[in-house]
mmCIF file of C-alpha atoms in Angstrom:
data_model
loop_
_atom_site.group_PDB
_atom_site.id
_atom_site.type_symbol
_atom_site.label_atom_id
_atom_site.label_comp_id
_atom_site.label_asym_id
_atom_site.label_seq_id
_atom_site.Cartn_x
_atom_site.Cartn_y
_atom_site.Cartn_z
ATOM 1 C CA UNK A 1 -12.216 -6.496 -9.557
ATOM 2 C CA UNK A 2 -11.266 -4.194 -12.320
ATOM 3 C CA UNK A 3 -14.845 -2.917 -13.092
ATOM 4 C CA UNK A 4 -14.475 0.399 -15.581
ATOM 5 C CA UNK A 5 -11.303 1.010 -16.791
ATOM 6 C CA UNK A 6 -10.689 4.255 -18.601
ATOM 7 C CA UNK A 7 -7.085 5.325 -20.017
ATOM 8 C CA UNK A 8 -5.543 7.371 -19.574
ATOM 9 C CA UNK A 9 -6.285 9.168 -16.635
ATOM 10 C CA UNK A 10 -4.259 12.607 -17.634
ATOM 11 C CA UNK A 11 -3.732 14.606 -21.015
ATOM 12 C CA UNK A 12 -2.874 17.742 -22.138
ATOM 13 C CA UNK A 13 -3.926 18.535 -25.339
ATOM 14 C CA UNK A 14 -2.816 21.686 -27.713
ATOM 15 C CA UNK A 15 -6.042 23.396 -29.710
ATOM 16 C CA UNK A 16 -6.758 21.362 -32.786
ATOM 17 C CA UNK A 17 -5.227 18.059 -31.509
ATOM 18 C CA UNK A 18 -7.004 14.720 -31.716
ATOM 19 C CA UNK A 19 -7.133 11.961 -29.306
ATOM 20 C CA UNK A 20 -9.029 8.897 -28.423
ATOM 21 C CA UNK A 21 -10.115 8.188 -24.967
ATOM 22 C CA UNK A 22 -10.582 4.426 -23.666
ATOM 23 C CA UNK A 23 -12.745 2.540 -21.522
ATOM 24 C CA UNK A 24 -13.301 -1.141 -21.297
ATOM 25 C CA UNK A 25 -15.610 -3.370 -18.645
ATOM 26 C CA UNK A 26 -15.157 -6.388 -17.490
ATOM 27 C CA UNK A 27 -18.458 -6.862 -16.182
ATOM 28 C CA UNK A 28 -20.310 -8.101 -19.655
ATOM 29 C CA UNK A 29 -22.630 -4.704 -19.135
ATOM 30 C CA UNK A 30 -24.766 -4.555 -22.952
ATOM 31 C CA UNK A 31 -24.880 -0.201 -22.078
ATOM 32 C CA UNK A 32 -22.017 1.862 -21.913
ATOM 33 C CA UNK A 33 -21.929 5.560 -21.425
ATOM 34 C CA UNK A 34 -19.366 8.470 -21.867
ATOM 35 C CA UNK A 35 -20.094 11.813 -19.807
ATOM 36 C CA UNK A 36 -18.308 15.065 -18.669
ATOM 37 C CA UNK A 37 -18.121 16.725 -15.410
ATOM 38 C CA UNK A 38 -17.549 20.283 -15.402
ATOM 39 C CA UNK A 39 -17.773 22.354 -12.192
ATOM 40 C CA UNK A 40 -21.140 23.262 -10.504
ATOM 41 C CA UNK A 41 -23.019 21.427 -13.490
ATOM 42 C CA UNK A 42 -22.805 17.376 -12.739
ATOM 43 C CA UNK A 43 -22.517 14.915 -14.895
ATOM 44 C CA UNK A 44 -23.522 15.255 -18.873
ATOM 45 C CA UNK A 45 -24.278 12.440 -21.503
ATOM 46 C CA UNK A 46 -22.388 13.341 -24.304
ATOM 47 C CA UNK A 47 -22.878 10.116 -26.153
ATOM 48 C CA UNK A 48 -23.473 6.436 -25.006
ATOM 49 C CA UNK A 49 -24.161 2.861 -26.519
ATOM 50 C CA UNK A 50 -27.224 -0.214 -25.998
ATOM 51 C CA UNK A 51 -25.405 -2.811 -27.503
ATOM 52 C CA UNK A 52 -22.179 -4.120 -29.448
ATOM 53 C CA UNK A 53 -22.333 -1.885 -33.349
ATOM 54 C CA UNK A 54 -24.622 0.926 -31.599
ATOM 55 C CA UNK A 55 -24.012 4.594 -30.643
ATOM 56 C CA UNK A 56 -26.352 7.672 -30.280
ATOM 57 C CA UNK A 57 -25.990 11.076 -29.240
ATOM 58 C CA UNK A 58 -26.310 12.689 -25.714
ATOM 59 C CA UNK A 59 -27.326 15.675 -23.845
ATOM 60 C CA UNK A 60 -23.737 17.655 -25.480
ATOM 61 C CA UNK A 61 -22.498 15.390 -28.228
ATOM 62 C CA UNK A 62 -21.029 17.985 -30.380
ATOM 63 C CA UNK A 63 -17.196 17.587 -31.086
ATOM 64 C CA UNK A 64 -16.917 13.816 -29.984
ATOM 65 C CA UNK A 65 -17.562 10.421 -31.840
ATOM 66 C CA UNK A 66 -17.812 7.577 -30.305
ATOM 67 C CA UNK A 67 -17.503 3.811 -31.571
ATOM 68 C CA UNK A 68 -18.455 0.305 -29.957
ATOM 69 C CA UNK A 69 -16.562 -2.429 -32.004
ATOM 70 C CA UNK A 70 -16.611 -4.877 -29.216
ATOM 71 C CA UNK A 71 -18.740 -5.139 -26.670
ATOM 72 C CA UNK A 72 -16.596 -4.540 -23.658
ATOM 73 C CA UNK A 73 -15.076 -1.827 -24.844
ATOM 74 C CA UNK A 74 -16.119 2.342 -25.637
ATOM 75 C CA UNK A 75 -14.002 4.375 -27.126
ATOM 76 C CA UNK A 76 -14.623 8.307 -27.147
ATOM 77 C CA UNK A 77 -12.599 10.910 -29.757
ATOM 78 C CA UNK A 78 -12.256 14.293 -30.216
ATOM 79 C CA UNK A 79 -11.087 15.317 -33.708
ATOM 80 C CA UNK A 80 -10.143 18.977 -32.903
ATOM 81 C CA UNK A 81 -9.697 18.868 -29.304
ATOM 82 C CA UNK A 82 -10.965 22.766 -27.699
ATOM 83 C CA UNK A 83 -10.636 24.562 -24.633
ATOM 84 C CA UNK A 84 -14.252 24.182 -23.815
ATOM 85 C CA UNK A 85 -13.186 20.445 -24.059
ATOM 86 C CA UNK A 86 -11.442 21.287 -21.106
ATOM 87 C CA UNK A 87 -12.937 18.363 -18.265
ATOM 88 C CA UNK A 88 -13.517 15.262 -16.421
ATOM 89 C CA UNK A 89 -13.949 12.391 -18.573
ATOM 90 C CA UNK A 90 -16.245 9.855 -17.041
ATOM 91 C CA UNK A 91 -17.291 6.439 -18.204
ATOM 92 C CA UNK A 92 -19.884 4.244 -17.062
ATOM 93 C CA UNK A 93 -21.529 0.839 -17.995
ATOM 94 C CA UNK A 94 -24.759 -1.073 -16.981
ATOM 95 C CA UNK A 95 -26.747 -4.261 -17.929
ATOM 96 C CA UNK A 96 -30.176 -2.984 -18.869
ATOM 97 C CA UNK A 97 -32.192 0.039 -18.440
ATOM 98 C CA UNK A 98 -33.066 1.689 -15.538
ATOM 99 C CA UNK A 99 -30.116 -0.282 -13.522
ATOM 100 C CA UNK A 100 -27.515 1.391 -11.881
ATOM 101 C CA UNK A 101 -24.329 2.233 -13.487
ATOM 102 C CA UNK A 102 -20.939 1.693 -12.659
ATOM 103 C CA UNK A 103 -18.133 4.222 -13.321
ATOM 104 C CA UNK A 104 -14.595 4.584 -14.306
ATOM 105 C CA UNK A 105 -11.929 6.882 -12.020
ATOM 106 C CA UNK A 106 -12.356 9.819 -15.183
ATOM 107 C CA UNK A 107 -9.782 10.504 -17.689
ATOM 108 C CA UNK A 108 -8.571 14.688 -16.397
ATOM 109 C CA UNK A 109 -8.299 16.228 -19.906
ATOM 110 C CA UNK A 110 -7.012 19.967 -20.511
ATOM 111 C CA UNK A 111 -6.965 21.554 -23.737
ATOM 112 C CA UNK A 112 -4.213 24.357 -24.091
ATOM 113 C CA UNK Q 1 -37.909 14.637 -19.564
ATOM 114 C CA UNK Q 2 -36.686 14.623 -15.891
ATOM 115 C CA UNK Q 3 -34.530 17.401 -13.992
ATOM 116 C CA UNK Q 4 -33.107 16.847 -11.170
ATOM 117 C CA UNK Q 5 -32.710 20.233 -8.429
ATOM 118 C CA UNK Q 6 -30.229 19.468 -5.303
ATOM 119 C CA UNK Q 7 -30.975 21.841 -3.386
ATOM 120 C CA UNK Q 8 -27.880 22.693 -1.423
ATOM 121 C CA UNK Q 9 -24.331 22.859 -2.969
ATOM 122 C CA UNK Q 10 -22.475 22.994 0.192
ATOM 123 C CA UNK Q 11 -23.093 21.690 3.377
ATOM 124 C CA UNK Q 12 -20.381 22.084 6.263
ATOM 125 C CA UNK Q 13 -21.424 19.897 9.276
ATOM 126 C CA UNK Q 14 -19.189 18.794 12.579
ATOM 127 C CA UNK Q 15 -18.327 15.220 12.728
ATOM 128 C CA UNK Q 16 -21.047 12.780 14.463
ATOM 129 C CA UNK Q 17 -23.433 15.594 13.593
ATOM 130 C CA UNK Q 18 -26.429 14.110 11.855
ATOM 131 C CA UNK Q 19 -26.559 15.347 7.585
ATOM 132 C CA UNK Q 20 -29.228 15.623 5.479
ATOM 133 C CA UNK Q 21 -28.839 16.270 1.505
ATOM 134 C CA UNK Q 22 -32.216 17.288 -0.053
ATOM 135 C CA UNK Q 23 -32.608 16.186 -3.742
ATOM 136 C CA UNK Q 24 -36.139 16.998 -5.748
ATOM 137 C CA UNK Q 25 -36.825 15.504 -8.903
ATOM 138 C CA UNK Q 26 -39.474 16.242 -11.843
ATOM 139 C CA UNK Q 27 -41.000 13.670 -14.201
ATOM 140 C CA UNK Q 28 -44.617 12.369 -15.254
ATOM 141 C CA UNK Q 29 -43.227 8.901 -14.854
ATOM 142 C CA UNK Q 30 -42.388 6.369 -12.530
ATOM 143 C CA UNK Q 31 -38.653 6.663 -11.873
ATOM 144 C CA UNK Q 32 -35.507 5.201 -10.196
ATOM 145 C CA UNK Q 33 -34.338 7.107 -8.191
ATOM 146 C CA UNK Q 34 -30.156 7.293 -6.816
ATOM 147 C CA UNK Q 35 -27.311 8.850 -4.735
ATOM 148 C CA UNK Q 36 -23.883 8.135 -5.675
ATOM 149 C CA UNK Q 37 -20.659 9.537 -3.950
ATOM 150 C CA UNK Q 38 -17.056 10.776 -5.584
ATOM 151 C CA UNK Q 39 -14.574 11.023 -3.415
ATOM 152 C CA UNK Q 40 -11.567 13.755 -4.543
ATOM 153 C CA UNK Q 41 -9.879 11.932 -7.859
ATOM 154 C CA UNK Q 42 -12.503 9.195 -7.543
ATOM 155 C CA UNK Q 43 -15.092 8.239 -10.236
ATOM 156 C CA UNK Q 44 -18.607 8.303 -8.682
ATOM 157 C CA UNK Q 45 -19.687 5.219 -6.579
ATOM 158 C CA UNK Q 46 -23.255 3.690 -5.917
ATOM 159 C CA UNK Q 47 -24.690 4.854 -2.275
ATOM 160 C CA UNK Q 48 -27.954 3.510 -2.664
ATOM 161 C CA UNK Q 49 -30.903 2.882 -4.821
ATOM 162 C CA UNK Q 50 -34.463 2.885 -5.171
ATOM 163 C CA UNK Q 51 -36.300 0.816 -7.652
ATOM 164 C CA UNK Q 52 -39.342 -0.288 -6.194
ATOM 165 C CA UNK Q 53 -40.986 -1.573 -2.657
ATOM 166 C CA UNK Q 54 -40.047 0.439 0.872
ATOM 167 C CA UNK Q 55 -39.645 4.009 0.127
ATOM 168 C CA UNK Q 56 -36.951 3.803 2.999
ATOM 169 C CA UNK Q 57 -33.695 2.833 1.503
ATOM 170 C CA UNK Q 58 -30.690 2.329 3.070
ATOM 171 C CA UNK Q 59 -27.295 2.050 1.834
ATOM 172 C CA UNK Q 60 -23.312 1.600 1.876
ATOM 173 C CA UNK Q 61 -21.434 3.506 4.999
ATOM 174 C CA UNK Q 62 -24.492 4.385 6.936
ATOM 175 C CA UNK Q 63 -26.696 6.074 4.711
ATOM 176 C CA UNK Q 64 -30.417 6.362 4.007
ATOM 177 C CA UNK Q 65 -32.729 8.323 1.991
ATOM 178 C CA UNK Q 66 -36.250 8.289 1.741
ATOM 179 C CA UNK Q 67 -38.579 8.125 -1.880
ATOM 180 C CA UNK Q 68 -41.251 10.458 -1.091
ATOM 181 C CA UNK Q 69 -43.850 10.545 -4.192
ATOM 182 C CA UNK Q 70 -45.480 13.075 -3.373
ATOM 183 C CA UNK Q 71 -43.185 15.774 -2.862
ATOM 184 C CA UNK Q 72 -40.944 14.203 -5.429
ATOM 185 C CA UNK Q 73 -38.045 13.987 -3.058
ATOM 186 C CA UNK Q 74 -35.110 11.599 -2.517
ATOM 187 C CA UNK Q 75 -33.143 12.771 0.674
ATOM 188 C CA UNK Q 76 -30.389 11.449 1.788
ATOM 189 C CA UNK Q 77 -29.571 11.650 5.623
ATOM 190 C CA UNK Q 78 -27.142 9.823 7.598
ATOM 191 C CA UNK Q 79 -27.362 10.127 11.573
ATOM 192 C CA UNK Q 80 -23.891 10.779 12.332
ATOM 193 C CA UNK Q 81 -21.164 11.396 10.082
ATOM 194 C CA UNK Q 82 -17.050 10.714 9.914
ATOM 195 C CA UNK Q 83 -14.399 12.977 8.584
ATOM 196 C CA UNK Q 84 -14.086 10.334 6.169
ATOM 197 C CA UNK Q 85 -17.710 11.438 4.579
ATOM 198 C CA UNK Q 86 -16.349 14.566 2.929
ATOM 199 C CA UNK Q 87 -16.554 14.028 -0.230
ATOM 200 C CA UNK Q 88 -19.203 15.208 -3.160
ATOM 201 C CA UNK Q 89 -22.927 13.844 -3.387
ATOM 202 C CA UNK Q 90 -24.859 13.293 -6.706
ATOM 203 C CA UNK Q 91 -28.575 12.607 -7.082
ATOM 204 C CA UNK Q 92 -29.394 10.688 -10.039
ATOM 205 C CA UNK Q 93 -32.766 10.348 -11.470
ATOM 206 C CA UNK Q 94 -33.757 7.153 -13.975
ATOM 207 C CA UNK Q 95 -37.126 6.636 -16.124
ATOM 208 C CA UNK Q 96 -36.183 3.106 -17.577
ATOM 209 C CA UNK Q 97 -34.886 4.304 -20.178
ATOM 210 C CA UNK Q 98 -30.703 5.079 -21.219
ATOM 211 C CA UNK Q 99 -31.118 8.409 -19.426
ATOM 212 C CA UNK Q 100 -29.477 9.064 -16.154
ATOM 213 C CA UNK Q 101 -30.266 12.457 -15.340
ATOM 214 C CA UNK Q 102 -27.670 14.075 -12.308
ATOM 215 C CA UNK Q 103 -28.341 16.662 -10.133
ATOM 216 C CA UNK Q 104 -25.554 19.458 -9.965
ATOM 217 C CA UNK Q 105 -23.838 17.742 -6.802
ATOM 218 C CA UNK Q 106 -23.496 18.743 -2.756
ATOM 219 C CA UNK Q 107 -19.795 18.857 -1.185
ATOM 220 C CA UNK Q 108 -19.702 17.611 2.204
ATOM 221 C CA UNK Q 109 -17.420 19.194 4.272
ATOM 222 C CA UNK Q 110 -17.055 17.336 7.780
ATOM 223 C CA UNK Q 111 -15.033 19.346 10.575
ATOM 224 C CA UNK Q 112 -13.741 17.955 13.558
#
Protein backbone atom coordinates (compact mmCIF):
# COMPACT_ATOMS: atom_id res chain seq x y z
CA UNK A 1 0.00 0.00 0.00
CA UNK A 2 2.49 2.59 -0.96
CA UNK A 3 -0.05 5.44 -1.63
CA UNK A 4 2.11 8.98 -1.95
CA UNK A 5 5.54 8.64 -2.06
CA UNK A 6 7.64 11.75 -1.81
CA UNK A 7 11.66 11.68 -1.78
CA UNK A 8 13.44 12.52 -0.07
CA UNK A 9 12.20 13.11 3.17
CA UNK A 10 15.31 15.46 4.47
CA UNK A 11 17.57 18.22 2.75
CA UNK A 12 19.62 20.87 3.57
CA UNK A 13 20.07 23.24 1.09
CA UNK A 14 22.80 26.30 0.92
CA UNK A 15 21.14 29.84 -0.49
CA UNK A 16 21.07 29.73 -4.24
CA UNK A 17 21.05 25.88 -4.57
CA UNK A 18 18.62 23.99 -6.78
CA UNK A 19 16.86 20.83 -6.19
CA UNK A 20 14.00 18.78 -7.37
CA UNK A 21 11.58 17.27 -5.04
CA UNK A 22 9.64 13.88 -5.95
CA UNK A 23 6.41 12.39 -5.52
CA UNK A 24 4.82 9.54 -7.32
CA UNK A 25 1.18 7.62 -6.66
CA UNK A 26 0.32 4.51 -7.15
CA UNK A 27 -3.22 4.98 -6.91
CA UNK A 28 -3.94 6.15 -10.81
CA UNK A 29 -5.25 9.68 -9.07
CA UNK A 30 -5.71 12.23 -12.59
CA UNK A 31 -4.92 15.47 -9.66
CA UNK A 32 -1.87 15.88 -7.93
CA UNK A 33 -0.94 18.66 -5.61
CA UNK A 34 2.30 20.13 -4.02
CA UNK A 35 1.82 22.33 -0.72
CA UNK A 36 3.89 23.77 2.23
CA UNK A 37 3.32 23.73 5.85
CA UNK A 38 4.82 26.38 7.78
CA UNK A 39 4.01 26.87 11.49
CA UNK A 40 0.65 28.34 12.74
CA UNK A 41 -0.43 28.84 8.95
CA UNK A 42 -1.63 25.15 7.55
CA UNK A 43 -1.27 23.89 4.53
CA UNK A 44 -0.61 26.19 1.18
CA UNK A 45 -1.10 25.28 -2.60
CA UNK A 46 1.86 26.34 -4.14
CA UNK A 47 1.21 24.67 -7.43
CA UNK A 48 -0.76 21.46 -8.46
CA UNK A 49 -1.81 19.45 -11.68
CA UNK A 50 -5.57 18.02 -13.39
CA UNK A 51 -4.12 15.75 -15.64
CA UNK A 52 -0.91 14.11 -17.34
CA UNK A 53 1.00 17.56 -19.50
CA UNK A 54 -0.89 20.11 -17.02
CA UNK A 55 0.31 22.45 -14.23
CA UNK A 56 -1.05 25.79 -12.79
CA UNK A 57 -0.16 27.99 -10.11
CA UNK A 58 -1.29 28.02 -6.39
CA UNK A 59 -2.05 30.13 -3.48
CA UNK A 60 2.28 30.89 -3.18
CA UNK A 61 3.76 29.63 -6.41
CA UNK A 62 6.57 31.99 -6.61
CA UNK A 63 10.13 30.35 -6.69
CA UNK A 64 8.93 26.72 -7.64
CA UNK A 65 8.10 24.97 -11.05
CA UNK A 66 6.52 22.14 -11.26
CA UNK A 67 6.22 19.46 -14.19
CA UNK A 68 3.81 16.36 -14.81
CA UNK A 69 5.49 14.16 -17.57
CA UNK A 70 3.74 11.07 -16.49
CA UNK A 71 0.85 10.72 -14.88
CA UNK A 72 1.82 9.10 -11.65
CA UNK A 73 4.35 11.15 -10.98
CA UNK A 74 4.87 15.30 -9.71
CA UNK A 75 7.86 16.66 -9.52
CA UNK A 76 8.40 20.13 -7.65
CA UNK A 77 11.88 22.45 -8.13
CA UNK A 78 13.29 25.25 -6.72
CA UNK A 79 15.89 26.99 -8.91
CA UNK A 80 17.44 29.25 -6.19
CA UNK A 81 16.49 27.53 -3.14
CA UNK A 82 15.86 30.59 -0.04
CA UNK A 83 15.52 30.68 3.51
CA UNK A 84 11.90 31.56 3.33
CA UNK A 85 11.91 28.17 1.41
CA UNK A 86 12.61 26.93 4.65
CA UNK A 87 9.43 24.04 5.26
CA UNK A 88 7.38 21.01 5.11
CA UNK A 89 6.99 19.72 1.76
CA UNK A 90 3.69 18.01 1.32
CA UNK A 91 2.24 16.13 -1.60
CA UNK A 92 -1.09 14.98 -2.24
CA UNK A 93 -3.15 13.27 -5.07
CA UNK A 94 -6.92 12.66 -5.80
CA UNK A 95 -9.22 11.28 -8.60
CA UNK A 96 -11.57 14.14 -9.37
CA UNK A 97 -12.68 17.27 -7.85
CA UNK A 98 -14.07 17.81 -4.73
CA UNK A 99 -12.73 14.16 -3.50
CA UNK A 100 -10.56 13.77 -0.78
CA UNK A 101 -6.91 13.77 -1.10
CA UNK A 102 -4.35 11.57 -0.05
CA UNK A 103 -0.91 12.72 1.21
CA UNK A 104 2.69 11.93 1.23
CA UNK A 105 4.86 11.76 4.82
CA UNK A 106 6.45 15.60 3.59
CA UNK A 107 9.85 16.09 2.32
CA UNK A 108 11.61 18.46 5.76
CA UNK A 109 13.56 21.01 3.66
CA UNK A 110 15.96 23.76 5.30
CA UNK A 111 17.62 26.33 3.41
CA UNK A 112 20.97 27.60 5.06
CA UNK B 1 -13.31 32.00 -2.40
CA UNK B 2 -13.57 30.00 0.90
CA UNK B 3 -11.58 30.59 4.32
CA UNK B 4 -11.51 28.41 6.67
CA UNK B 5 -11.22 29.90 10.77
CA UNK B 6 -10.37 26.98 13.47
CA UNK B 7 -11.08 28.45 16.15
CA UNK B 8 -8.82 27.05 18.81
CA UNK B 9 -5.05 26.32 18.26
CA UNK B 10 -4.52 24.38 21.33
CA UNK B 11 -6.60 22.30 23.22
CA UNK B 12 -5.14 20.32 26.35
CA UNK B 13 -7.77 17.77 27.57
CA UNK B 14 -7.30 14.61 30.19
CA UNK B 15 -7.58 11.28 28.65
CA UNK B 16 -11.31 9.73 28.35
CA UNK B 17 -12.33 13.37 28.62
CA UNK B 18 -14.77 14.12 25.84
CA UNK B 19 -12.98 16.90 22.86
CA UNK B 20 -14.50 19.09 20.74
CA UNK B 21 -12.52 21.05 17.81
CA UNK B 22 -14.67 23.92 16.39
CA UNK B 23 -13.97 24.67 12.66
CA UNK B 24 -16.15 27.62 10.73
CA UNK B 25 -16.01 27.96 7.19
CA UNK B 26 -17.08 30.86 4.61
CA UNK B 27 -18.29 30.35 1.03
CA UNK B 28 -21.48 31.23 -1.20
CA UNK B 29 -21.35 27.67 -2.37
CA UNK B 30 -22.15 24.32 -1.56
CA UNK B 31 -19.00 22.73 -0.16
CA UNK B 32 -17.22 19.55 1.09
CA UNK B 33 -16.39 19.80 3.96
CA UNK B 34 -13.13 17.64 5.99
CA UNK B 35 -10.93 16.88 9.07
CA UNK B 36 -7.74 15.24 8.55
CA UNK B 37 -5.12 14.34 11.32
CA UNK B 38 -0.97 14.49 11.25
CA UNK B 39 0.50 12.78 13.66
CA UNK B 40 4.34 14.19 14.67
CA UNK B 41 6.55 13.34 11.28
CA UNK B 42 3.35 12.08 9.65
CA UNK B 43 1.77 13.47 6.42
CA UNK B 44 -1.90 14.37 7.10
CA UNK B 45 -4.49 11.47 7.09
CA UNK B 46 -8.32 11.46 6.20
CA UNK B 47 -10.61 11.54 9.58
CA UNK B 48 -13.74 11.97 7.96
CA UNK B 49 -15.74 13.57 5.27
CA UNK B 50 -18.77 15.20 4.32
CA UNK B 51 -20.07 15.29 0.83
CA UNK B 52 -23.61 15.08 0.93
CA UNK B 53 -26.72 13.30 2.93
CA UNK B 54 -26.63 13.12 7.09
CA UNK B 55 -25.01 16.16 8.37
CA UNK B 56 -23.72 13.71 11.18
CA UNK B 57 -20.55 12.15 10.03
CA UNK B 58 -18.59 9.85 11.65
CA UNK B 59 -15.20 8.70 11.11
CA UNK B 60 -11.80 6.65 11.66
CA UNK B 61 -10.75 6.15 15.60
CA UNK B 62 -13.94 7.37 17.11
CA UNK B 63 -14.61 10.57 15.69
CA UNK B 64 -17.58 12.64 14.55
CA UNK B 65 -18.35 16.02 13.43
CA UNK B 66 -21.40 17.57 12.54
CA UNK B 67 -22.19 19.87 8.99
CA UNK B 68 -24.20 22.57 10.34
CA UNK B 69 -25.35 24.98 7.30
CA UNK B 70 -26.40 27.39 8.97
CA UNK B 71 -23.80 28.42 11.21
CA UNK B 72 -21.30 27.24 8.67
CA UNK B 73 -19.66 24.89 11.09
CA UNK B 74 -17.91 21.50 10.88
CA UNK B 75 -17.01 20.34 14.52
CA UNK B 76 -15.33 17.67 15.29
CA UNK B 77 -15.96 15.94 18.77
CA UNK B 78 -15.03 12.64 19.94
CA UNK B 79 -16.59 11.38 23.39
CA UNK B 80 -13.61 10.15 25.01
CA UNK B 81 -10.19 10.42 23.95
CA UNK B 82 -6.66 8.21 24.23
CA UNK B 83 -3.19 9.47 24.76
CA UNK B 84 -2.76 8.16 21.44
CA UNK B 85 -5.10 11.22 20.00
CA UNK B 86 -2.42 13.85 20.47
CA UNK B 87 -1.59 14.77 17.50
CA UNK B 88 -2.54 18.02 15.15
CA UNK B 89 -6.15 18.57 13.57
CA UNK B 90 -6.80 20.26 10.14
CA UNK B 91 -10.15 21.41 8.78
CA UNK B 92 -10.33 21.38 5.17
CA UNK B 93 -12.89 23.10 3.16
CA UNK B 94 -13.74 21.92 -0.76
CA UNK B 95 -16.09 23.78 -3.46
CA UNK B 96 -15.70 21.09 -6.30
CA UNK B 97 -13.26 22.57 -7.63
CA UNK B 98 -8.95 21.86 -7.33
CA UNK B 99 -9.05 24.03 -4.20
CA UNK B 100 -8.61 22.56 -0.81
CA UNK B 101 -8.67 25.32 1.46
CA UNK B 102 -7.03 24.33 5.31
CA UNK B 103 -7.70 25.84 8.34
CA UNK B 104 -4.52 26.88 10.43
CA UNK B 105 -4.63 23.49 12.52
CA UNK B 106 -5.53 22.54 16.49
CA UNK B 107 -2.78 20.45 18.56
CA UNK B 108 -4.29 18.03 20.79
CA UNK B 109 -2.58 17.53 23.76
CA UNK B 110 -4.05 14.45 25.82
CA UNK B 111 -2.72 14.12 29.57
CA UNK B 112 -3.05 11.24 31.60
Amino acid sequence: NAGVTQTPKFRVLKTGQSMTLLCAQDMNHEYMYWYRQDPGMGLRLIHYSVGEGTTAKGEVPDGYNVSRLKKQNFLLGLESAAPSQTSVYFCASSDREGQPQHFGDGTRLSIL
Amino acid sequence: AQSVTQLDSQVPVFEEAPVELRCNYSSSVSVYLFWYVQYPNQGLQLLLKYLSGSTLVKGINGFEAEFNKSQTSFHLRKPSVHISDTAEYFCAVNTNDYKLSFGAGTTVTVRA
